[in-house]
Amino acid sequence: GAVVSQHPSRVICKSGTSVKIECRSLDFQATTMFWYRQFPKQSLMLMATSNEGSKATYEQGVEKDKFLINHASLTLSTLTVTSAHPEDSSFYICSASDPQRPQHFGDGTRLSIL
Amino acid sequence: ILNVEQSPQSLHVQEGDSTNFTCSFPSSNFYALHWYRWETAKSPEALFVMTLNGDEKKKGRISATLNTKEGYSYLYIKGSQPEDSATYLCAFLSSNTGKLIFGQGTTLQVKP
């Protein structure tokens, strides 16, 4: 069974809406979770590393005010796309585990901004 | 910029065929190489984590080899079955950054 649960799986909303995506580790504690984005025909690109109880670490070129990450507990990290625009339409997926270990991925969220 | 390349981008084979594809990655600052299988509408599933040069790992009909000196890994599938149809991702873990860098994936379609 899935060890990382991500939802929603699909979101379609109007430009200007803020969208929250949840990533939960179901049967283990995740001090670190990772948020990736994938554009069509491209590879998974790391957006940020979510650290429980502290600020997220963002990759170069990712706006922290645009993509708000909260990791308030050992089992939940949230990514909020604030005031989303069509260019934010993408596939977003989270994972958990130490990078040295196999990653447990969520099912991903397909975000479409009209 | 660290680059991880996978080839081919897509592959169509007949049931029973054996197949292989390549992941190339930087030969410096190597820590580990991950392989994942990603079926449509599911989450990526870990196949192998490889760390040592010359490593060969096997899981059923799927095996992988690793050459860290020249920066490549091969994934082999023996006697492909329709249920092997998926996108296969490799990811390079740099000892420098501690982050996974993914290739674009190879999409395999096995026809019955």
Tab-separated table of C-alpha atoms in Angstrom:
chain	number	residue	atom	x	y	z
A	1	GLY	CA	0.000	0.000	0.000
A	2	ALA	CA	0.930	3.626	-0.424
A	3	VAL	CA	3.204	5.049	2.242
A	4	VAL	CA	2.898	8.623	1.006
A	5	SER	CA	-0.498	10.085	0.290
A	6	GLN	CA	-0.854	13.216	-1.816
A	7	HIS	CA	-4.025	15.084	-2.602
A	8	PRO	CA	-5.783	16.401	-4.426
A	9	SER	CA	-4.825	14.392	-7.493
A	10	ARG	CA	-6.228	16.976	-9.853
A	11	VAL	CA	-7.131	20.636	-9.577
A	12	ILE	CA	-8.672	22.883	-12.190
A	13	CYS	CA	-9.212	26.454	-11.120
A	14	LYS	CA	-9.301	30.053	-12.260
A	15	SER	CA	-6.307	32.320	-12.491
A	16	GLY	CA	-5.656	34.121	-9.208
A	17	THR	CA	-6.799	31.245	-7.008
A	18	SER	CA	-4.486	29.834	-4.346
A	19	VAL	CA	-4.197	26.061	-4.315
A	20	LYS	CA	-3.038	23.898	-1.426
A	21	ILE	CA	-1.554	20.447	-1.999
A	22	GLU	CA	-1.043	18.045	0.897
A	23	CYS	CA	1.577	15.357	1.250
A	24	ARG	CA	1.246	12.898	4.114
A	25	SER	CA	3.541	10.094	5.190
A	26	LEU	CA	1.212	7.339	6.343
A	27	ASP	CA	3.285	4.887	8.323
A	28	PHE	CA	6.552	6.620	9.018
A	29	GLN	CA	7.819	9.954	10.263
A	30	ALA	CA	9.328	12.183	7.630
A	31	THR	CA	11.557	14.954	8.894
A	32	THR	CA	12.286	15.853	5.290
A	33	MET	CA	9.990	15.863	2.296
A	34	PHE	CA	10.704	16.994	-1.232
A	35	TRP	CA	8.505	18.840	-3.691
A	36	TYR	CA	9.046	18.343	-7.416
A	37	ARG	CA	7.454	19.830	-10.484
A	38	GLN	CA	7.301	18.261	-13.911
A	39	PHE	CA	6.460	20.101	-17.116
A	40	PRO	CA	5.436	18.073	-20.175
A	41	LYS	CA	8.244	15.948	-21.611
A	42	GLN	CA	10.678	17.182	-18.990
A	43	SER	CA	12.238	15.564	-15.959
A	44	LEU	CA	11.111	15.907	-12.360
A	45	MET	CA	12.678	19.126	-11.088
A	46	LEU	CA	13.250	19.656	-7.400
A	47	MET	CA	11.474	22.796	-6.224
A	48	ALA	CA	12.183	22.731	-2.537
A	49	THR	CA	13.120	20.641	0.444
A	50	SER	CA	10.570	20.764	3.236
A	51	ASN	CA	12.011	20.457	6.743
A	52	GLU	CA	9.825	19.658	9.719
A	53	GLY	CA	9.734	22.533	12.166
A	54	SER	CA	11.878	24.868	10.105
A	55	LYS	CA	11.854	26.843	6.890
A	56	ALA	CA	11.891	25.106	3.564
A	57	THR	CA	14.967	25.271	1.363
A	58	TYR	CA	14.106	26.451	-2.139
A	59	GLU	CA	15.987	25.683	-5.337
A	60	GLN	CA	17.328	28.490	-7.457
A	61	GLY	CA	14.624	30.126	-9.504
A	62	VAL	CA	11.733	28.955	-7.321
A	63	GLU	CA	9.893	31.850	-5.674
A	64	LYS	CA	9.342	31.150	-2.005
A	65	ASP	CA	6.526	33.684	-1.779
A	66	LYS	CA	4.781	32.005	-4.673
A	67	PHE	CA	5.179	28.437	-3.478
A	68	LEU	CA	4.573	28.389	0.266
A	69	ILE	CA	5.683	25.243	2.049
A	70	ASN	CA	4.626	24.308	5.554
A	71	HIS	CA	5.904	21.205	7.335
A	72	ALA	CA	4.214	21.526	10.690
A	73	SER	CA	4.349	17.876	11.705
A	74	LEU	CA	6.405	14.770	11.008
A	75	THR	CA	3.693	13.387	8.759
A	76	LEU	CA	2.433	16.372	6.802
A	77	SER	CA	3.906	18.859	4.381
A	78	THR	CA	1.790	21.280	2.358
A	79	LEU	CA	2.587	23.230	-0.773
A	80	THR	CA	0.429	26.259	-1.488
A	81	VAL	CA	0.598	27.813	-4.932
A	82	THR	CA	-0.457	31.375	-4.225
A	83	SER	CA	-2.368	33.419	-6.787
A	84	ALA	CA	-1.814	30.756	-9.406
A	85	HIS	CA	-1.513	31.713	-13.063
A	86	PRO	CA	-1.632	29.581	-16.220
A	87	GLU	CA	2.171	29.277	-16.268
A	88	ASP	CA	1.941	27.484	-12.904
A	89	SER	CA	-0.019	24.686	-14.560
A	90	SER	CA	2.105	21.600	-14.084
A	91	PHE	CA	2.380	18.242	-12.368
A	92	TYR	CA	3.484	18.529	-8.731
A	93	ILE	CA	4.694	15.510	-6.766
A	94	CYS	CA	6.122	15.038	-3.299
A	95	SER	CA	8.453	12.425	-1.912
A	96	ALA	CA	9.786	11.484	1.480
A	97	SER	CA	12.830	9.645	2.811
A	98	ASP	CA	16.525	10.368	3.138
A	99	PRO	CA	17.993	10.974	-0.331
A	100	GLN	CA	20.312	8.009	0.211
A	101	ARG	CA	17.300	5.724	0.482
A	102	PRO	CA	14.611	4.830	-2.079
A	103	GLN	CA	12.121	7.650	-2.213
A	104	HIS	CA	8.472	7.136	-1.373
A	105	PHE	CA	6.439	9.258	-3.734
A	106	GLY	CA	2.914	10.540	-3.580
A	107	ASP	CA	0.649	10.029	-6.579
A	108	GLY	CA	1.147	13.617	-7.723
A	109	THR	CA	-1.206	16.521	-8.380
A	110	ARG	CA	-2.107	17.733	-11.861
A	111	LEU	CA	-2.721	21.472	-11.579
A	112	SER	CA	-4.485	23.285	-14.410
A	113	ILE	CA	-5.008	27.026	-14.159
A	114	LEU	CA	-7.501	28.503	-16.594
B	1	ILE	CA	24.510	22.337	-14.162
B	2	LEU	CA	24.368	18.623	-13.411
B	3	ASN	CA	22.842	16.655	-16.248
B	4	VAL	CA	21.213	13.242	-16.165
B	5	GLU	CA	20.321	11.855	-19.574
B	6	GLN	CA	18.254	8.806	-20.382
B	7	SER	CA	17.997	7.080	-23.714
B	8	PRO	CA	16.025	6.197	-25.608
B	9	GLN	CA	13.176	8.536	-24.748
B	10	SER	CA	10.659	5.836	-25.686
B	11	LEU	CA	10.721	2.228	-26.709
B	12	HIS	CA	8.152	-0.143	-28.205
B	13	VAL	CA	8.836	-3.868	-27.984
B	14	GLN	CA	6.926	-7.097	-28.427
B	15	GLU	CA	6.037	-9.330	-25.523
B	16	GLY	CA	8.938	-11.674	-24.860
B	17	ASP	CA	11.618	-9.335	-26.193
B	18	SER	CA	14.485	-8.396	-23.933
B	19	THR	CA	15.364	-4.737	-23.782
B	20	ASN	CA	17.720	-2.300	-22.149
B	21	PHE	CA	18.100	1.404	-21.706
B	22	THR	CA	20.726	3.818	-20.497
B	23	CYS	CA	21.138	6.459	-17.849
B	24	SER	CA	24.186	8.698	-18.047
B	25	PHE	CA	25.208	10.961	-15.210
B	26	PRO	CA	28.174	13.036	-14.026
B	27	SER	CA	31.191	10.898	-13.152
B	28	SER	CA	32.252	13.216	-10.320
B	29	ASN	CA	30.716	13.670	-6.856
B	30	PHE	CA	28.844	10.389	-7.167
B	31	TYR	CA	26.956	9.134	-4.138
B	32	ALA	CA	24.201	6.901	-5.501
B	33	LEU	CA	22.070	6.137	-8.533
B	34	HIS	CA	18.364	5.365	-8.151
B	35	TRP	CA	16.045	3.601	-10.617
B	36	TYR	CA	12.268	3.952	-10.437
B	37	ARG	CA	9.353	2.516	-12.393
B	38	TRP	CA	6.467	4.897	-12.931
B	39	GLU	CA	3.217	3.438	-14.173
B	40	THR	CA	0.472	5.701	-15.435
B	41	ALA	CA	-1.796	7.047	-12.674
B	42	LYS	CA	0.453	5.618	-9.969
B	43	SER	CA	3.368	6.916	-7.954
B	44	PRO	CA	6.974	6.133	-8.920
B	45	GLU	CA	8.119	2.886	-7.350
B	46	ALA	CA	11.734	2.338	-6.359
B	47	LEU	CA	13.526	-0.466	-8.194
B	48	PHE	CA	17.157	-0.111	-7.189
B	49	VAL	CA	19.534	2.120	-5.268
B	50	MET	CA	23.069	1.543	-6.513
B	51	THR	CA	26.147	2.877	-4.820
B	52	LEU	CA	29.241	0.906	-5.819
B	53	ASN	CA	31.065	0.934	-9.130
B	54	GLY	CA	30.493	-2.406	-10.825
B	55	ASP	CA	27.311	-3.052	-8.839
B	56	GLU	CA	24.776	-5.303	-10.464
B	57	LYS	CA	21.333	-5.636	-8.934
B	58	LYS	CA	18.434	-7.851	-9.900
B	59	LYS	CA	14.739	-7.939	-9.154
B	60	GLY	CA	12.911	-10.693	-10.997
B	61	ARG	CA	13.363	-10.093	-14.727
B	62	ILE	CA	14.802	-6.619	-14.208
B	63	SER	CA	18.474	-5.981	-13.562
B	64	ALA	CA	20.749	-2.962	-13.517
B	65	THR	CA	24.472	-2.320	-13.757
B	66	LEU	CA	26.523	0.652	-12.669
B	67	ASN	CA	29.723	2.245	-13.949
B	68	THR	CA	30.540	5.286	-11.838
B	69	LYS	CA	33.893	5.969	-13.514
B	70	GLU	CA	32.373	6.555	-16.911
B	71	GLY	CA	29.020	7.744	-15.571
B	72	TYR	CA	26.413	5.320	-16.852
B	73	SER	CA	23.947	2.719	-15.687
B	74	TYR	CA	22.012	0.201	-17.766
B	75	LEU	CA	18.605	-1.202	-16.928
B	76	TYR	CA	17.765	-4.563	-18.501
B	77	ILE	CA	14.389	-6.246	-18.776
B	78	LYS	CA	14.437	-9.886	-19.799
B	79	GLY	CA	11.401	-11.299	-21.596
B	80	SER	CA	9.307	-8.115	-21.456
B	81	GLN	CA	5.669	-8.466	-20.458
B	82	PRO	CA	2.794	-5.999	-21.022
B	83	GLU	CA	2.795	-5.227	-17.305
B	84	ASP	CA	6.361	-3.890	-17.686
B	85	SER	CA	4.929	-0.982	-19.682
B	86	ALA	CA	5.852	2.135	-17.706
B	87	THR	CA	8.255	5.038	-17.602
B	88	TYR	CA	11.600	4.147	-16.072
B	89	LEU	CA	13.357	6.988	-14.272
B	90	CYS	CA	16.913	7.188	-13.066
B	91	ALA	CA	18.104	9.740	-10.513
B	92	PHE	CA	21.644	10.748	-9.603
B	93	LEU	CA	22.448	11.605	-6.012
B	94	SER	CA	25.350	14.010	-5.792
B	95	SER	CA	27.651	13.827	-2.789
B	96	ASN	CA	28.092	17.568	-3.261
B	97	THR	CA	24.490	18.687	-2.966
B	98	GLY	CA	22.765	15.694	-1.358
B	99	LYS	CA	19.890	16.094	-3.813
B	100	LEU	CA	18.417	13.769	-6.398
B	101	ILE	CA	18.599	14.851	-10.030
B	102	PHE	CA	16.217	12.989	-12.299
B	103	GLY	CA	16.529	12.043	-15.934
B	104	GLN	CA	13.585	12.537	-18.298
B	105	GLY	CA	12.758	8.854	-18.241
B	106	THR	CA	12.426	6.106	-20.821
B	107	THR	CA	8.848	5.147	-21.628
B	108	LEU	CA	8.499	1.465	-22.439
B	109	GLN	CA	5.488	0.048	-24.237
B	110	VAL	CA	5.268	-3.746	-24.438
B	111	LYS	CA	2.795	-5.043	-27.011
B	112	PRO	CA	1.113	-8.383	-26.344
